[in-house]
Amino acid sequence: MIKLDNSYLNLPDDFYEKIQPEAVDSPSLIAFNFSLAEEIGLNIDSYSQEDLAEIFSGNKIIENSQPLALVYAAYQFGHPVAQLGDGRAHLLGQSNGFDIQLKGSGRTSFSRNGDGKSALGPVLREYIVSEAMNRLGVPTTRALCAVKTGEEVYRQDGPEPGGVFTRVAESHIRVGSFQYFAFREEFESLELLLDFTIDRHYPSLRSLPLHEKAIEILKAITVKQSDLIAKWSSFGFVHGVMNTDNFSMAGITIDYGPCAFLEEFQFNKVFSSIDQRGRYSFFNQSPIAKWNILRLADCLLNFIDEDQEKAIARVEQEIIPMFAMFEEKRFKAFASKLGLTDYSEADNELVMDFLNYLEENSMDFSLGFYHLKDLFVGDFKNYKKTKSLEDFVIKWKQRTPDLESSKEINPLYIPRNHLVQKAIDGVYAGDHSFFHQLNEVLSSPFKEQEAKEEFSRPAQGTEVVEKTFCGT
Ligand code: AMP
Ligand code: MG
């Protein structure tokens, strides 16, 4: 039997709306992550596939579960939005401290004009990509279940099959959750949220006085987010919508929308159709993360010091200098990919030489790093042999790279857009085999697998996906 707690219910009811998911016609299971269920202590032994489809579509509510939709606000593309919230998601509760949330499970009072539903495509996409991220070692929400609802939803290209995704997360607390109360100047609630966040993610800060909690959580989030962005960078991941509602207080990747992995390397690559100015481009993810942390700091200023100027001065003195971590960790991550284990700032030039080479020659980001072992022994077959590459190789070899050390950092298999699309197309046509095969290959991303060339090959010709869209 599944048993869930729900610590959000200890918070006052202006943090959420208690609301049941909408029932769907005829849910069927497409994928269920049994090993994740075990990891989070979810006892599903007594359920059939049909039961699981009923539970994780929202049709059948587990005993004692009180589903809720959380409220939050945001800065979206730099502009404040006073109220957002789970407009198509229902948090069922927690198992071993992990939130379990349905996405695409119907309207809530935060749905605005949306239908509260999700097409099956984005459900499958999030399933594939979030599990692949986990296997790559990137902190992320996880995929527990993908269900086909048996209903249709209407999207820009007409009707599509509907789906419900079950997401597991260390929490669903976002910078936007703080902004909701800060924008309304509801400081009591804001303090409750701060304590709730500290309890769940930063328990060592529990006993500090309020002003220290506020400054220390900013430091803690700076550490976590700089680690996260360095990981994203090292795998060529572009999140696509780093609005503050998609910026996790637990420091995990959350809200997979128009995200994608780089193929041809470009520093400023953008995939998302709505990111017209490149605000959330690949290389802009570090500066944006810093900007988001400063927006969190705005919310906490009152707690840091009653005197606004003194509060700002503390942020300037204690937080902003820490932001150097973002650049440093990102360079260090790239240096590790080059096999340089004893990174120093002097390696930045080498890193930039290689990235510039990749960009100038439209090289595939992942394969460019994966094949370095060939380059090391003078085999240029996977590269365009240019003067700049030859110069790089000489300098690089002088640094005596240890390519054994970079084995678990340079994947051969990443969820390339065209592969994800092929998996979705297959399921839409009633054939689930490629979807399952892709998940299987991506579960072991670093080691070459037999007869799996298709899964490491970059998109060609019409396969290339230039634009990605939000999940809805
Ligand atoms: P996301 O793209 O998941 O970050 O969502 C941005 C905001 O739009 C959140 O407040 C969502 O709850 C809301 N939203 C997205 N899709 C829908 C939908 N189909 N129906 C209602 N609300 C939605
Ligand atoms: Mg979001």
Coordinates of C-alpha atoms and ligand atoms in Angstrom, one line a residue:
M1 CA 0.0 0.0 0.0
I2 CA 1.2 3.5 -0.8
K3 CA 1.4 5.7 2.2
L4 CA 2.0 9.4 1.8
D5 CA 2.7 12.3 4.1
N6 CA 2.3 15.9 3.2
S7 CA 4.4 18.5 5.0
Y8 CA 2.9 21.3 2.9
L9 CA -0.3 20.8 4.9
N10 CA 1.5 22.1 8.0
L11 CA 1.7 25.5 6.2
P12 CA -1.3 27.9 6.3
D13 CA -3.9 27.4 3.5
D14 CA -2.8 30.5 1.6
F15 CA 0.2 28.5 0.4
Y16 CA -1.9 26.2 -1.7
E17 CA -5.3 25.2 -2.8
K18 CA -6.6 21.8 -1.8
I19 CA -8.0 20.3 -5.0
Q20 CA -8.6 16.9 -6.5
P21 CA -7.2 16.0 -10.0
E22 CA -9.8 15.7 -12.7
A23 CA -10.8 12.2 -13.7
V24 CA -9.8 10.9 -17.1
D25 CA -11.5 8.5 -19.5
S26 CA -9.3 5.4 -19.8
P27 CA -5.8 5.7 -18.4
S28 CA -3.1 3.3 -19.5
L29 CA 0.4 3.0 -18.3
I30 CA 3.2 3.8 -20.7
A31 CA 6.1 3.7 -18.3
F32 CA 6.6 3.2 -14.6
N33 CA 9.9 3.7 -12.9
F34 CA 10.0 0.7 -10.5
S35 CA 13.5 1.4 -9.2
L36 CA 12.6 5.0 -8.3
A37 CA 9.5 3.8 -6.5
E38 CA 11.8 1.5 -4.4
E39 CA 14.3 4.3 -3.9
I40 CA 11.7 6.6 -2.3
G41 CA 10.1 3.8 -0.3
L42 CA 6.8 3.7 -2.3
N43 CA 5.3 0.3 -1.7
I44 CA 3.4 -0.6 -4.9
D45 CA 3.6 -4.4 -4.5
S46 CA -0.2 -4.8 -4.2
Y47 CA -1.1 -2.8 -7.3
S48 CA -1.7 -4.0 -10.8
Q49 CA -0.7 -2.0 -13.9
E50 CA -4.3 -0.9 -14.1
D51 CA -4.2 0.3 -10.5
L52 CA -1.0 2.3 -11.1
A53 CA -2.6 3.9 -14.2
E54 CA -5.6 4.8 -12.1
I55 CA -3.5 6.3 -9.3
F56 CA -1.0 8.1 -11.4
S57 CA -3.6 9.6 -13.7
G58 CA -5.4 11.1 -10.7
N59 CA -8.5 8.9 -11.2
K60 CA -8.0 7.1 -7.9
I61 CA -6.8 9.0 -4.9
I62 CA -4.7 7.1 -2.4
E63 CA -6.2 6.9 1.0
N64 CA -5.1 9.8 3.3
S65 CA -3.7 11.8 0.4
Q66 CA -5.0 15.3 0.2
P67 CA -3.9 16.6 -3.2
L68 CA -3.0 20.3 -3.5
A69 CA -1.8 22.9 -5.9
L70 CA 0.9 25.2 -4.7
V71 CA 0.9 29.0 -5.3
Y72 CA 3.9 30.9 -6.4
A73 CA 4.9 34.1 -8.3
A74 CA 7.7 34.7 -10.7
Y75 CA 9.9 36.9 -12.8
Q76 CA 9.2 35.7 -16.3
F77 CA 11.7 36.9 -18.9
G78 CA 12.7 39.6 -16.5
H79 CA 9.2 40.8 -15.7
P80 CA 7.4 40.3 -12.3
V81 CA 4.2 38.3 -12.3
A82 CA 2.4 38.6 -9.0
Q83 CA 0.7 35.2 -9.1
L84 CA 1.2 32.0 -10.9
G85 CA 0.9 28.5 -9.3
D86 CA 0.3 24.9 -10.2
G87 CA -2.1 25.4 -13.0
R88 CA -2.0 21.8 -14.2
A89 CA -0.3 20.0 -11.3
H90 CA -1.5 18.2 -8.1
L91 CA 0.9 17.4 -5.4
L92 CA -0.3 14.1 -3.9
G93 CA 2.1 14.0 -0.9
Q94 CA 5.5 12.8 0.1
S95 CA 7.2 9.5 0.4
N96 CA 10.5 9.4 2.4
G97 CA 10.5 13.2 2.1
F98 CA 10.2 13.2 -1.7
D99 CA 7.3 15.2 -3.2
I100 CA 5.1 13.2 -5.6
Q101 CA 3.2 15.4 -8.1
L102 CA 0.9 14.8 -11.0
K103 CA 1.4 17.1 -14.0
G104 CA -1.4 17.5 -16.6
S105 CA -4.0 16.3 -14.1
G106 CA -6.6 19.1 -14.5
R107 CA -7.5 22.6 -13.7
T108 CA -6.8 24.4 -10.5
S109 CA -7.5 28.0 -9.4
F110 CA -4.1 28.9 -10.8
S111 CA -4.8 27.7 -14.4
R112 CA -5.6 31.1 -15.8
N113 CA -6.7 30.3 -19.4
G114 CA -5.0 26.9 -19.5
D115 CA -6.9 23.6 -19.7
G116 CA -4.9 22.1 -16.9
K117 CA -3.9 19.2 -19.1
S118 CA -0.8 18.0 -20.9
A119 CA -0.3 16.4 -24.2
L120 CA 1.4 13.0 -24.1
G121 CA 4.4 14.3 -26.1
P122 CA 5.8 16.6 -23.3
V123 CA 5.1 13.8 -20.7
L124 CA 7.3 11.4 -22.6
R125 CA 9.9 14.0 -23.2
E126 CA 10.2 14.9 -19.5
Y127 CA 10.3 11.2 -18.7
I128 CA 13.2 10.6 -21.0
V129 CA 15.2 13.7 -20.4
S130 CA 14.8 13.9 -16.6
E131 CA 15.9 10.3 -16.2
A132 CA 18.8 10.8 -18.6
M133 CA 19.9 13.8 -16.5
N134 CA 19.8 11.7 -13.4
R135 CA 22.0 9.1 -15.0
L136 CA 24.4 11.8 -16.1
G137 CA 24.7 12.8 -12.5
V138 CA 22.8 16.1 -12.7
P139 CA 20.6 17.0 -9.7
T140 CA 17.0 16.8 -11.1
T141 CA 13.4 16.0 -10.5
R142 CA 12.8 12.4 -11.4
A143 CA 10.2 10.6 -13.6
L144 CA 8.0 8.1 -11.8
C145 CA 5.3 7.4 -14.2
A146 CA 3.9 8.3 -17.7
V147 CA 0.2 7.6 -18.3
K148 CA -1.9 8.0 -21.5
T149 CA -5.2 9.4 -20.5
G150 CA -7.3 8.1 -23.4
E151 CA -8.5 11.7 -24.0
E152 CA -7.5 14.3 -26.5
V153 CA -6.1 17.7 -25.7
Y154 CA -6.0 20.6 -28.2
R155 CA -2.7 22.2 -28.9
Q156 CA -1.4 24.5 -31.7
D157 CA -1.3 21.6 -34.3
G158 CA -4.7 20.3 -33.4
P159 CA -5.8 17.4 -31.2
E160 CA -3.2 15.3 -29.5
P161 CA -3.4 12.3 -27.1
G162 CA -3.4 13.5 -23.5
G163 CA -1.0 12.4 -20.8
V164 CA -0.2 12.7 -17.1
F165 CA 3.3 12.7 -15.8
T166 CA 4.3 11.9 -12.3
R167 CA 7.2 13.9 -11.0
V168 CA 9.3 13.1 -7.9
A169 CA 11.2 16.0 -6.4
E170 CA 13.2 16.9 -3.3
S171 CA 10.7 19.7 -3.1
H172 CA 8.6 22.0 -5.2
I173 CA 9.8 25.2 -3.5
R174 CA 10.9 27.8 -6.0
V175 CA 12.4 31.2 -5.8
G176 CA 8.9 32.2 -7.1
S177 CA 7.4 30.7 -4.0
F178 CA 9.2 33.4 -2.0
Q179 CA 8.3 36.1 -4.4
Y180 CA 4.6 35.4 -4.0
F181 CA 4.7 36.4 -0.4
A182 CA 7.4 39.1 -0.8
F183 CA 5.4 40.8 -3.6
R184 CA 2.4 40.9 -1.2
E185 CA 4.6 42.0 1.7
E186 CA 3.2 39.1 3.8
F187 CA 6.3 38.7 5.9
E188 CA 4.9 36.2 8.4
S189 CA 4.2 33.8 5.6
L190 CA 7.5 34.5 4.1
E191 CA 9.3 33.6 7.3
L192 CA 7.3 30.4 7.5
L193 CA 8.4 29.6 4.0
L194 CA 12.0 30.3 4.9
D195 CA 11.8 28.0 7.9
F196 CA 10.0 25.3 5.8
T197 CA 12.7 25.5 3.2
I198 CA 15.5 25.3 5.8
D199 CA 13.8 22.3 7.4
R200 CA 13.7 20.5 4.2
H201 CA 16.9 21.4 2.5
Y202 CA 19.3 23.3 4.8
P203 CA 18.7 21.8 8.3
S204 CA 22.1 23.0 9.6
L205 CA 20.7 26.6 9.5
R206 CA 17.7 25.8 11.8
S207 CA 19.1 27.3 15.0
L208 CA 20.4 30.6 13.5
P209 CA 18.7 33.9 14.2
L210 CA 16.4 35.1 11.3
H211 CA 18.9 37.6 9.8
E212 CA 21.6 34.9 9.6
K213 CA 19.2 32.3 8.2
A214 CA 18.4 34.8 5.4
I215 CA 22.0 35.5 4.5
E216 CA 23.1 31.8 4.9
I217 CA 20.4 30.5 2.7
L218 CA 21.5 32.8 0.0
K219 CA 25.0 31.4 0.3
A220 CA 23.8 27.9 0.3
I221 CA 21.7 28.4 -2.8
T222 CA 24.7 30.0 -4.5
V223 CA 26.7 26.9 -3.9
K224 CA 24.0 24.5 -5.1
Q225 CA 23.0 26.5 -8.1
S226 CA 26.6 27.1 -9.2
D227 CA 27.2 23.3 -9.0
L228 CA 24.0 22.7 -11.0
I229 CA 24.8 25.1 -13.8
A230 CA 28.3 23.7 -14.1
K231 CA 26.8 20.3 -14.6
W232 CA 24.3 21.6 -17.1
S233 CA 27.2 23.3 -18.9
S234 CA 29.3 20.2 -19.0
F235 CA 26.6 18.2 -20.7
G236 CA 25.5 20.9 -23.1
F237 CA 22.1 21.2 -21.4
V238 CA 20.0 24.3 -22.2
H239 CA 17.1 24.6 -19.8
G240 CA 15.3 27.1 -21.9
V241 CA 13.1 28.9 -19.4
M242 CA 15.0 29.9 -16.3
N243 CA 12.3 32.1 -15.0
T244 CA 12.3 32.3 -11.2
D245 CA 9.3 30.0 -10.9
N246 CA 11.5 27.3 -12.5
F247 CA 14.4 27.9 -10.2
S248 CA 14.5 25.4 -7.4
M249 CA 15.3 26.2 -3.8
A250 CA 16.7 22.6 -3.6
G251 CA 19.1 23.3 -6.4
I252 CA 17.7 20.7 -8.7
T253 CA 16.7 20.9 -12.4
I254 CA 13.0 21.5 -12.5
D255 CA 10.2 22.2 -15.1
Y256 CA 11.4 20.6 -18.2
G257 CA 9.8 22.6 -21.0
P258 CA 11.6 23.6 -24.2
C259 CA 14.9 22.2 -22.9
A260 CA 17.4 20.6 -25.2
F261 CA 21.0 19.3 -25.4
L262 CA 23.5 21.0 -27.7
E263 CA 24.5 19.3 -30.8
E264 CA 26.5 21.7 -33.0
F265 CA 28.2 23.8 -30.4
Q266 CA 27.3 27.4 -30.0
F267 CA 28.0 29.5 -26.9
N268 CA 24.7 31.3 -27.3
K269 CA 22.6 28.5 -28.6
V270 CA 18.8 29.0 -27.9
F271 CA 16.2 26.3 -28.7
S272 CA 13.1 27.7 -27.2
S273 CA 10.6 29.3 -29.5
I274 CA 9.7 31.9 -26.9
D275 CA 13.2 33.0 -26.0
Q276 CA 13.6 35.5 -28.8
R277 CA 16.4 37.5 -27.3
G278 CA 18.5 34.6 -26.1
R279 CA 18.0 35.5 -22.4
Y280 CA 18.3 31.8 -21.5
S281 CA 20.9 30.8 -24.1
F282 CA 23.5 28.1 -23.2
F283 CA 26.3 30.4 -22.0
N284 CA 23.9 32.9 -20.4
Q285 CA 22.7 30.3 -17.8
S286 CA 25.3 31.3 -15.3
P287 CA 24.6 35.1 -15.3
I288 CA 20.9 34.3 -15.2
A289 CA 21.3 32.1 -12.2
K290 CA 23.1 34.9 -10.4
W291 CA 20.3 37.3 -11.4
N292 CA 17.7 34.8 -10.0
I293 CA 19.6 34.6 -6.7
L294 CA 19.5 38.3 -6.4
R295 CA 15.8 38.2 -6.9
L296 CA 15.6 35.8 -4.0
A297 CA 17.8 38.3 -2.0
D298 CA 15.2 41.0 -2.7
C299 CA 12.6 38.9 -1.0
L300 CA 14.9 38.4 2.1
L301 CA 16.2 41.9 2.5
N302 CA 13.8 42.8 5.3
F303 CA 15.0 39.8 7.3
I304 CA 18.7 40.5 6.7
D305 CA 18.4 44.0 8.3
E306 CA 15.6 46.3 9.0
D307 CA 17.7 49.0 7.5
Q308 CA 17.4 48.4 3.7
E309 CA 20.7 49.9 2.9
K310 CA 22.5 47.8 5.4
A311 CA 20.8 44.7 4.1
I312 CA 21.9 45.5 0.6
A313 CA 25.4 46.2 1.8
R314 CA 25.5 42.7 3.4
V315 CA 24.4 41.1 0.1
E316 CA 27.0 43.0 -1.8
Q317 CA 29.7 42.1 0.7
E318 CA 28.8 38.5 1.4
I319 CA 26.9 37.1 -1.6
I320 CA 28.1 38.9 -4.7
P321 CA 31.7 37.9 -4.2
M322 CA 30.6 34.3 -4.0
F323 CA 29.2 34.6 -7.5
A324 CA 32.7 34.1 -8.9
M325 CA 32.0 30.4 -8.2
F326 CA 29.7 30.2 -11.2
E327 CA 32.5 31.0 -13.7
E328 CA 35.1 29.0 -11.8
K329 CA 33.0 25.8 -11.5
R330 CA 31.9 26.1 -15.1
F331 CA 35.5 26.4 -16.3
K332 CA 36.5 23.6 -14.0
A333 CA 33.8 21.4 -15.4
F334 CA 35.0 21.9 -19.0
A335 CA 38.6 21.4 -17.8
S336 CA 37.6 18.0 -16.3
K337 CA 36.1 17.1 -19.6
L338 CA 39.5 17.7 -21.1
G339 CA 41.0 15.4 -18.5
L340 CA 42.6 18.2 -16.5
T341 CA 42.1 17.0 -12.9
D342 CA 44.2 19.7 -11.2
Y343 CA 42.4 22.7 -12.6
S344 CA 43.9 26.1 -12.3
E345 CA 42.7 29.4 -13.8
A346 CA 45.4 29.2 -16.4
D347 CA 43.5 26.3 -18.0
N348 CA 40.7 28.7 -19.0
E349 CA 42.5 29.6 -22.1
L350 CA 42.8 26.0 -23.2
V351 CA 39.1 25.4 -22.5
M352 CA 38.2 28.5 -24.6
D353 CA 40.5 27.4 -27.4
F354 CA 38.7 24.0 -27.6
L355 CA 35.2 25.5 -27.3
N356 CA 36.0 28.1 -29.9
Y357 CA 37.3 25.4 -32.2
L358 CA 34.0 23.4 -31.7
E359 CA 31.9 26.5 -32.4
E360 CA 33.9 27.6 -35.5
N361 CA 33.7 24.2 -37.0
S362 CA 30.1 23.4 -36.1
M363 CA 31.3 20.3 -34.2
D364 CA 29.0 18.2 -32.1
F365 CA 29.5 19.2 -28.4
S366 CA 29.2 15.8 -26.8
L367 CA 31.1 13.9 -29.5
G368 CA 33.8 16.6 -29.6
F369 CA 34.7 15.8 -26.0
Y370 CA 33.9 12.0 -26.2
H371 CA 36.5 11.5 -29.0
L372 CA 39.3 13.3 -27.3
K373 CA 41.0 10.0 -26.5
D374 CA 41.5 9.6 -30.3
L375 CA 42.9 13.1 -30.6
F376 CA 45.3 12.3 -27.8
V377 CA 46.9 9.6 -29.8
G378 CA 47.0 11.7 -33.0
D379 CA 43.9 10.3 -34.7
F380 CA 41.9 13.2 -36.2
K381 CA 39.3 11.1 -37.9
N382 CA 36.4 12.5 -35.9
Y383 CA 37.5 16.1 -36.2
K384 CA 38.1 18.8 -38.8
K385 CA 41.8 19.1 -38.8
T386 CA 42.6 22.8 -38.5
K387 CA 45.6 24.8 -37.5
S388 CA 43.8 25.9 -34.4
L389 CA 43.0 22.3 -33.4
E390 CA 46.6 21.2 -33.9
D391 CA 47.8 24.1 -31.8
F392 CA 45.3 23.2 -29.1
V393 CA 46.4 19.5 -29.1
I394 CA 50.1 20.6 -28.5
K395 CA 49.2 22.8 -25.6
W396 CA 46.7 20.3 -24.2
K397 CA 49.2 17.4 -24.3
Q398 CA 51.7 19.6 -22.4
R399 CA 49.2 19.7 -19.6
T400 CA 49.3 15.8 -19.5
P401 CA 45.5 15.2 -19.5
D402 CA 44.2 12.1 -17.7
L403 CA 41.5 10.8 -20.0
E404 CA 40.6 8.0 -17.7
S405 CA 39.4 10.6 -15.2
S406 CA 37.1 12.2 -17.8
K407 CA 35.3 8.9 -18.7
E408 CA 32.3 9.6 -16.5
I409 CA 32.1 13.2 -17.7
N410 CA 32.0 12.8 -21.4
P411 CA 28.9 10.9 -22.4
L412 CA 28.4 9.1 -25.7
Y413 CA 24.6 9.0 -25.3
I414 CA 22.5 12.1 -24.6
P415 CA 18.8 12.6 -25.3
R416 CA 19.2 14.2 -28.6
N417 CA 16.1 16.1 -29.8
H418 CA 15.5 13.9 -32.8
L419 CA 15.7 10.7 -30.8
V420 CA 13.2 12.1 -28.3
Q421 CA 10.9 13.1 -31.1
K422 CA 11.2 9.6 -32.7
A423 CA 10.3 8.0 -29.4
I424 CA 7.2 10.3 -29.1
D425 CA 6.2 9.7 -32.7
G426 CA 6.5 5.9 -32.1
V427 CA 4.2 6.0 -29.1
Y428 CA 1.7 8.2 -30.9
A429 CA 1.6 5.6 -33.6
G430 CA 1.1 2.8 -31.0
D431 CA 4.6 1.5 -31.0
H432 CA 6.4 1.9 -27.6
S433 CA 9.5 0.0 -28.5
F434 CA 11.8 2.9 -29.4
F435 CA 10.7 4.9 -26.4
H436 CA 11.8 2.0 -24.1
Q437 CA 14.9 1.3 -26.1
L438 CA 16.0 5.0 -25.8
N439 CA 15.5 5.0 -22.0
E440 CA 17.5 1.9 -21.8
V441 CA 20.4 3.2 -23.8
L442 CA 20.4 6.5 -21.9
S443 CA 20.5 4.7 -18.6
S444 CA 24.2 3.9 -19.4
P445 CA 25.4 7.1 -21.1
F446 CA 29.2 6.9 -20.8
K447 CA 30.1 3.4 -22.1
E448 CA 29.8 2.4 -25.8
Q449 CA 27.0 -0.1 -26.2
E450 CA 26.9 -2.7 -29.0
A451 CA 25.0 -1.9 -32.1
K452 CA 23.6 1.4 -30.8
E453 CA 25.2 3.8 -33.3
E454 CA 21.9 5.4 -34.0
F455 CA 21.7 6.6 -30.5
S456 CA 25.0 8.5 -30.5
R457 CA 24.7 10.0 -34.0
P458 CA 23.9 13.7 -34.3
A459 CA 20.8 14.8 -36.1
Q460 CA 21.2 15.0 -39.9
G461 CA 19.2 17.1 -42.5
T462 CA 15.6 17.2 -41.7
E463 CA 16.1 15.5 -38.3
V464 CA 17.6 18.7 -36.9
V465 CA 15.3 20.3 -34.4
E466 CA 15.9 24.0 -34.4
K467 CA 13.0 25.1 -32.2
T468 CA 11.5 23.6 -29.1
F469 CA 8.3 24.5 -27.4
C470 CA 6.9 24.7 -23.9
G471 CA 5.3 21.6 -22.7
T472 CA 1.8 22.9 -23.1
Ligands
AMP1 P1 5.8 25.8 -16.8 O1 5.9 25.9 -18.2 O2 5.6 24.4 -16.3 O3 6.9 26.5 -16.0 O4 4.4 26.6 -16.5 C1 4.3 28.0 -16.4 C2 3.0 28.3 -15.7 O5 1.9 28.1 -16.6 C3 2.7 27.6 -14.5 O6 2.0 28.4 -13.6 C4 1.8 26.5 -14.9 O7 1.0 25.9 -13.9 C5 1.0 27.2 -16.0 N1 0.5 26.2 -17.1 C6 1.3 25.6 -18.0 N2 0.5 24.8 -18.8 C7 -0.8 24.9 -18.3 C8 -2.0 24.3 -18.7 N3 -2.1 23.5 -19.7 N4 -3.1 24.7 -18.0 C9 -3.0 25.5 -17.0 N5 -1.9 26.1 -16.5 C10 -0.8 25.8 -17.2
MG2 MG 7.3 26.5 -14.2

